[in-house]
Short mmCIF file of C-alpha atoms and ligand atoms in Angstrom, two decimals:
data_model
loop_
_atom_site.label_atom_id
_atom_site.label_comp_id
_atom_site.label_asym_id
_atom_site.label_seq_id
_atom_site.Cartn_x
_atom_site.Cartn_y
_atom_site.Cartn_z
CA MET A 1 0.00 0.00 0.00
CA ALA A 2 1.28 3.48 -0.86
CA LYS A 3 2.41 5.61 2.06
CA GLN A 4 0.47 8.71 2.93
CA ALA A 5 1.99 12.13 2.22
CA VAL A 6 1.29 14.37 5.20
CA ARG A 7 2.45 17.54 6.88
CA PHE A 8 2.83 17.71 10.65
CA SER A 9 2.09 20.83 12.64
CA LYS A 10 4.94 22.22 14.68
CA LYS A 11 5.41 20.62 18.05
CA LYS A 12 4.57 22.76 21.07
CA ARG A 13 7.27 22.55 23.70
CA THR A 14 6.84 23.10 27.41
CA GLN A 15 9.47 23.36 30.10
CA TYR A 16 7.84 20.72 32.28
CA ARG A 17 5.69 17.77 31.29
CA PHE A 18 2.85 18.70 33.62
CA GLN A 19 2.39 21.99 31.74
CA LYS A 20 0.82 19.99 28.90
CA LEU A 21 -2.13 19.09 31.10
CA LYS A 22 -5.34 21.00 30.68
CA MET A 23 -8.87 20.48 31.84
CA CYS A 24 -12.38 20.95 30.55
CA LYS A 25 -14.24 22.22 33.60
CA LYS A 26 -17.62 21.37 32.08
CA CYS A 27 -16.82 17.70 31.35
CA ASN A 28 -14.41 17.54 34.29
CA ARG A 29 -11.93 15.84 31.95
CA TYR A 30 -8.20 16.27 31.50
CA SER A 31 -6.35 16.28 28.17
CA VAL A 32 -2.77 16.63 26.95
CA LEU A 33 -3.62 17.35 23.31
CA ASN A 34 -3.01 20.62 21.50
CA ASP A 35 -6.69 21.56 21.13
CA GLU A 36 -7.77 24.84 22.64
CA ASN A 37 -11.35 23.62 23.07
CA CYS A 38 -12.85 20.43 24.40
CA PRO A 39 -13.83 18.15 21.48
CA LYS A 40 -16.87 16.97 23.45
CA CYS A 41 -18.53 20.18 24.63
CA ALA A 42 -16.50 22.87 22.83
CA SER A 43 -15.74 24.82 26.02
CA GLU A 44 -12.28 26.26 26.39
CA PHE A 45 -9.68 24.13 28.17
CA VAL A 46 -8.09 25.54 31.31
CA GLY A 47 -4.35 24.92 31.66
CA ILE A 48 -3.14 23.13 34.77
CA GLU A 49 -1.23 26.21 35.90
CA SER A 50 -4.31 28.44 35.85
CA LEU A 51 -6.19 25.63 37.59
CA VAL A 52 -3.66 25.50 40.42
CA LYS A 53 -3.58 29.29 40.64
CA SER A 54 -7.37 29.49 41.02
CA ILE A 55 -7.32 26.78 43.71
CA PHE A 56 -4.57 28.70 45.45
CA LYS A 57 -6.50 31.99 45.22
CA ASN A 58 -9.63 30.36 46.64
CA ARG A 59 -7.66 28.97 49.56
CA LEU A 60 -6.12 32.38 50.23
CA LEU A 61 -9.56 33.99 50.15
CA THR A 62 -11.06 31.44 52.56
CA GLU A 63 -8.17 31.82 54.98
CA SER A 64 -8.37 35.62 54.84
CA ILE A 65 -12.10 35.49 55.58
CA TRP A 66 -11.41 33.29 58.62
CA ILE A 67 -8.80 35.74 59.92
CA LEU A 68 -11.26 38.59 59.41
CA ILE A 69 -14.00 36.71 61.30
CA ILE A 70 -11.64 36.05 64.22
CA VAL A 71 -10.57 39.73 64.32
CA CYS A 72 -14.23 40.85 64.21
CA MET A 73 -15.09 38.45 67.04
CA GLY A 74 -12.24 39.96 69.08
CA ILE A 75 -13.57 43.44 68.43
CA VAL A 76 -17.16 42.52 69.28
CA ALA A 77 -16.13 40.67 72.44
CA ALA A 78 -13.80 43.46 73.61
CA PRO A 79 -15.00 44.61 77.09
CA THR A 80 -13.28 48.00 76.95
CA VAL A 81 -12.25 50.46 74.22
CA GLU A 82 -8.61 49.71 75.08
CA THR A 83 -8.92 45.97 74.38
CA LEU A 84 -10.87 46.80 71.23
CA TYR A 85 -7.85 48.76 69.99
CA TYR A 86 -5.53 45.93 71.01
CA SER A 87 -7.51 43.32 69.09
CA LEU A 88 -7.74 45.66 66.10
CA ILE A 89 -3.95 46.22 66.10
CA ALA A 90 -3.30 42.49 66.61
CA GLY A 91 -5.68 41.73 63.76
CA VAL A 92 -3.95 44.17 61.38
CA ILE A 93 -0.46 42.79 62.29
CA PHE A 94 -1.74 39.24 61.79
CA VAL A 95 -3.19 39.99 58.35
CA ILE A 96 -0.02 41.81 57.21
CA SER A 97 2.26 39.00 58.36
CA TYR A 98 -0.04 36.42 56.78
CA VAL A 99 0.07 38.19 53.41
CA LEU A 100 3.85 38.68 53.70
CA LEU A 101 4.56 35.06 54.57
CA THR A 102 2.27 33.76 51.84
CA SER A 103 3.96 35.90 49.20
CA ILE A 104 7.42 34.75 50.40
CA PHE A 105 6.42 31.10 50.14
CA MET A 106 4.20 31.58 47.10
CA LYS A 107 6.35 29.52 44.75
CA SER A 108 6.73 26.51 47.05
CA GLU A 109 3.04 26.80 47.98
CA TYR A 110 2.22 26.68 44.29
CA PHE A 111 4.20 23.48 43.79
CA ILE A 112 2.70 21.88 46.91
CA GLN A 113 -0.75 22.71 45.55
CA LEU A 114 0.20 21.35 42.12
CA LYS A 115 1.52 18.08 43.53
CA LYS A 116 -1.61 17.70 45.60
CA LEU A 117 -3.83 18.26 42.57
CA LEU A 118 -1.87 15.75 40.46
CA ARG A 119 -2.11 13.18 43.24
CA VAL A 120 -5.79 13.68 43.97
CA ASP A 121 -6.75 13.78 40.28
CA PHE A 122 -4.42 10.95 39.20
CA LYS A 123 -7.26 8.63 38.13
CA LYS A 124 -9.03 11.46 36.33
CA ILE A 125 -5.82 12.36 34.46
CA GLN A 126 -5.38 8.73 33.43
CA ALA A 127 -8.94 8.57 32.15
CA GLY A 128 -8.42 11.84 30.24
CA ILE A 129 -5.32 10.51 28.51
CA GLN A 130 -7.18 7.32 27.67
CA PHE A 131 -9.84 9.48 26.01
CA ASP A 132 -7.11 11.35 24.05
CA SER A 133 -5.66 8.01 23.04
CA ASP A 134 -9.07 6.79 21.83
CA LEU A 135 -9.36 9.92 19.69
CA ALA A 136 -6.01 9.04 18.09
CA LYS A 137 -7.23 5.50 17.50
CA GLU A 138 -10.33 6.89 15.80
CA ASP A 139 -8.13 9.07 13.56
CA VAL A 140 -6.11 6.00 12.51
CA LYS A 141 -9.34 4.16 11.67
CA GLN A 142 -10.42 7.12 9.51
CA ASP A 143 -6.98 7.08 7.85
CA GLN A 144 -6.23 10.56 9.25
CA LEU A 145 -2.60 9.78 9.96
CA ALA A 146 -1.23 13.28 10.58
CA PRO A 147 -3.74 14.21 13.32
CA ALA A 148 -3.39 10.69 14.77
CA TYR A 149 0.39 11.05 14.94
CA GLU A 150 0.20 14.56 16.41
CA LYS A 151 -2.12 13.28 19.16
CA LEU A 152 0.15 10.34 19.95
CA ARG A 153 3.15 12.68 19.95
CA GLU A 154 1.52 14.87 22.60
CA ILE A 155 0.56 11.81 24.68
CA GLY A 156 4.09 10.42 24.26
CA ASP A 157 5.57 13.69 25.47
CA PHE A 158 3.54 13.41 28.61
CA MET A 159 4.06 9.73 29.35
CA ASP A 160 7.04 7.63 28.47
CA ASN A 161 5.97 4.07 27.75
CA ASP A 162 6.53 1.42 25.08
CA GLN A 163 2.87 1.17 24.15
CA VAL A 164 2.64 4.81 23.04
CA LYS A 165 6.07 4.64 21.38
CA ILE A 166 5.09 1.63 19.27
CA ARG A 167 1.76 3.16 18.32
CA ARG A 168 3.59 6.30 17.14
CA VAL A 169 6.09 4.21 15.18
CA MET A 170 3.30 2.19 13.54
CA VAL A 171 1.62 5.38 12.33
CA LEU A 172 4.97 6.77 11.11
CA ASN A 173 5.54 3.58 9.13
CA GLU A 174 2.39 4.37 7.11
CA ILE A 175 3.62 7.87 6.28
CA ALA A 176 6.04 8.91 3.53
CA LEU A 177 8.85 10.39 5.61
CA ARG A 178 10.71 13.46 4.41
CA SER A 179 13.88 15.11 5.65
CA ASP A 180 12.06 18.41 6.32
CA MET A 181 9.76 16.70 8.84
CA GLU A 182 10.33 17.23 12.53
CA LEU A 183 11.05 13.56 13.23
CA GLU A 184 12.10 11.90 16.45
CA LEU A 185 14.01 8.69 16.87
CA GLU A 186 15.85 8.45 20.17
CA GLU A 187 12.65 9.34 22.04
CA LEU A 188 10.93 6.37 20.40
CA ILE A 189 13.43 3.64 21.30
CA PRO A 190 11.45 0.93 23.11
CA SER A 191 12.76 -1.07 26.06
CA SER A 192 12.88 -4.32 24.06
CA TYR A 193 13.19 -5.49 20.45
CA ASP A 194 10.44 -4.21 18.20
CA LYS A 195 10.28 -4.88 14.48
CA ASP A 196 8.19 -1.78 13.74
CA PHE A 197 10.68 0.44 15.50
CA VAL A 198 13.62 -1.03 13.56
CA LYS A 199 11.70 -0.59 10.30
CA TYR A 200 11.11 3.06 11.17
CA ALA A 201 14.73 3.64 12.28
CA LEU A 202 16.04 2.21 9.00
CA GLU A 203 13.71 4.55 7.08
CA VAL A 204 14.96 7.52 9.14
CA LEU A 205 18.54 6.49 8.46
CA LYS A 206 17.93 6.97 4.74
CA ILE A 207 16.64 10.53 5.09
CA ASN A 208 18.38 11.96 8.14
CA ARG A 209 21.48 10.25 9.45
CA THR A 210 21.95 12.80 12.25
CA LEU A 211 18.99 11.25 14.10
CA ILE A 212 20.88 7.96 14.50
CA THR A 213 22.41 8.70 17.87
CA LYS A 214 24.63 6.67 20.17
CA LYS A 215 21.62 5.22 21.97
CA CYS A 216 20.10 4.14 18.66
CA ILE A 217 23.29 2.45 17.42
CA ALA A 218 23.60 0.69 20.77
CA TYR A 219 20.01 -0.60 20.33
CA PHE A 220 20.88 -2.09 16.93
CA ILE A 221 23.99 -3.74 18.34
CA HIS A 222 22.07 -5.15 21.29
CA TYR A 223 19.38 -6.69 19.08
CA ARG A 224 21.61 -7.38 16.08
CA ASP A 225 20.56 -11.04 15.66
CA ALA A 226 16.88 -10.17 15.48
CA VAL A 227 17.63 -7.22 13.16
CA VAL A 228 19.53 -9.49 10.76
CA ILE A 229 16.69 -12.06 10.76
CA ASP A 230 14.04 -9.41 10.03
CA PHE A 231 15.91 -6.91 7.86
CA GLY A 232 19.06 -8.63 6.61
CA MET A 233 22.74 -7.93 7.06
CA ASP A 234 22.64 -4.78 4.89
CA SER A 235 20.67 -2.98 7.58
CA LEU A 236 23.45 -3.56 10.12
CA ILE A 237 26.05 -2.41 7.58
CA SER A 238 24.09 0.84 7.10
CA VAL A 239 23.92 1.40 10.85
CA ALA A 240 27.65 0.74 11.23
CA GLY A 241 28.15 3.23 8.36
CA THR A 242 26.26 5.94 10.28
CA ALA A 243 28.55 5.38 13.26
CA LEU A 244 31.26 6.99 11.10
CA ARG A 245 29.44 10.28 11.49
CA MET A 246 31.50 11.37 14.48
CA LYS A 247 34.93 10.67 15.90
CA LEU A 248 33.39 9.87 19.28
CA TYR A 249 31.03 7.32 17.76
CA ILE A 250 33.88 5.67 15.87
CA LEU A 251 35.78 5.23 19.11
CA GLU A 252 32.71 4.04 20.99
CA PHE A 253 31.69 1.49 18.32
CA SER A 254 35.08 0.64 16.79
CA GLY A 255 34.53 -3.12 17.14
CA PHE A 256 31.15 -2.94 15.44
CA ILE A 257 32.55 -0.78 12.62
CA GLU A 258 35.53 -3.08 12.16
CA GLU A 259 33.24 -6.05 11.59
CA PHE A 260 31.62 -4.42 8.56
CA LEU A 261 34.62 -2.56 7.20
CA ASP A 262 34.88 -4.78 4.11
CA TYR A 263 31.28 -4.03 3.17
CA PHE A 264 31.29 -0.23 3.41
CA PRO A 265 30.79 1.73 0.20
CA LYS A 266 33.84 3.73 -0.89
CA GLU A 267 32.44 7.04 0.37
CA ARG A 268 32.08 5.69 3.94
CA LEU A 269 35.54 4.18 3.98
CA LEU A 270 36.97 7.44 2.69
CA ARG A 271 35.27 9.26 5.54
CA LEU A 272 36.77 6.84 8.06
CA CYS A 273 40.24 7.29 6.54
CA ASN A 274 39.89 11.08 6.69
CA ILE A 275 38.92 11.05 10.37
CA VAL A 276 41.64 8.56 11.36
CA HIS A 277 44.22 10.49 9.33
CA ALA A 278 43.19 13.85 10.85
CA ASN A 279 43.56 12.48 14.39
CA PRO A 280 46.94 10.76 14.58
CA ASP A 281 47.11 11.15 18.38
CA VAL A 282 43.97 9.15 18.99
CA GLU A 283 44.33 5.49 19.98
CA TRP A 284 42.24 3.82 17.25
CA GLY A 285 43.29 0.28 18.14
CA SER A 286 42.95 -2.48 15.58
CA LEU A 287 40.50 -0.43 13.52
CA GLU A 288 43.32 1.72 12.18
CA GLU A 289 45.42 -1.30 11.16
CA LYS A 290 42.51 -3.03 9.49
CA THR A 291 41.47 0.12 7.63
CA LYS A 292 45.03 0.62 6.33
CA ARG A 293 45.21 -2.99 5.19
CA LEU A 294 41.87 -2.74 3.41
CA VAL A 295 42.83 0.47 1.62
CA ALA A 296 46.16 -1.05 0.54
CA MET A 297 44.35 -4.10 -0.79
CA LYS A 298 41.24 -2.65 -2.37
CA TYR A 299 41.95 1.02 -3.16
CA HIS A 300 45.70 1.30 -3.68
CA TYR A 301 45.11 2.36 -7.29
CA ASP A 302 42.38 4.90 -6.37
CA PRO A 303 43.60 8.55 -6.40
CA ASP A 304 41.08 9.47 -3.63
CA PHE A 305 42.95 7.17 -1.26
CA LYS A 306 46.42 8.10 -2.45
CA ARG A 307 47.38 10.09 0.64
CA PHE A 308 46.38 7.21 2.94
CA VAL A 309 48.51 4.61 1.15
CA SER A 310 52.00 4.56 2.60
ZN1 ZN B 1 -15.87 19.39 27.69
#
C-alpha cells in the first residue's frame, strides 16, 4: 500500500511535562492534546497552571475570611475600648504578616498545591489521557494519519511508555517520511526489540542520518541477531556506516565498525580514513590497522585514497 503524504504541525514545547495538562471544567476531563477547546462540549480548556492558581486563590480567600471573622469576634467581644484597639492592632499585624509570609512562600506553595492536585486527580488524568488516546485510534481508523500522529506525539511527550512509542512508530511507518519533517528517533526507542521500530529507524537512516544517535546504534547492536533475521545484514552495515558520522562514535563502536569494514561503500571508507588520518594522536586500536590494510588491498590504485597509502 502506498504511504500517505502528510504535513505535521509544529510541536509545542513546554518546560515541564505537567504543563501539557489541561482540563475541561464542564466535562471535568483532562487532556494533553493541542486543542484549545474540548472536542466533546467545545468549552475552552483551562491549563493546569491556571487551575492550580485558582485553587490557590480560593484557599487564600477562605483563609483571609477566617482571619477577618476572628478579628471581628475579638472586636465585638472586647469589654473595653482599650482591648478593642488591642484586638484591632493584633488583627492588622496578623493579616499583614499572613500576606507577607504567603507571598514569600508563594512559589513553594504553588508546587505543593500542584503536587496535591496531580495526586488527587491521578485517576481522572489517566482517564483523560485514555480518552485522548481513543481519539487518536479513531483518527487512525479514519486514515487521518497526521492528526493521529500529532495526538500520539503529545501523549508520548507526557508519558514515556513502550505502548505509546510503538503506536507512534506504527503510524509513522504508514507515512512517507521526508527530511524536512520534525522527526524523532531516540525518544521512540522501546525497552525491548520491536520490528516496527527497527523498520522506522532504518527509514529515518535513509533521510536523516543525524537522528541515528549513540543510543540508537547501541540498540541495533544489542538486538543485532533479530535485526539481521528481520531486515538482513545490509541494515546492520548501514547502521555501522552511520557510526562513522562522528569521531566519538567511531571510538565508541570501533569493534562494530571493524566487523563491517569490508562491506562499506567507498564514500564511507573514505570518511573513516579522513577522520583517522586527521587524528593521529587518537588510539584507534585495531580499527586503524585493518582500515590501512583494506585500503592497501582494495583502493591502492584509487587517487582518492592516495594520501592514505603509505
Ligand atoms: Zn468538555
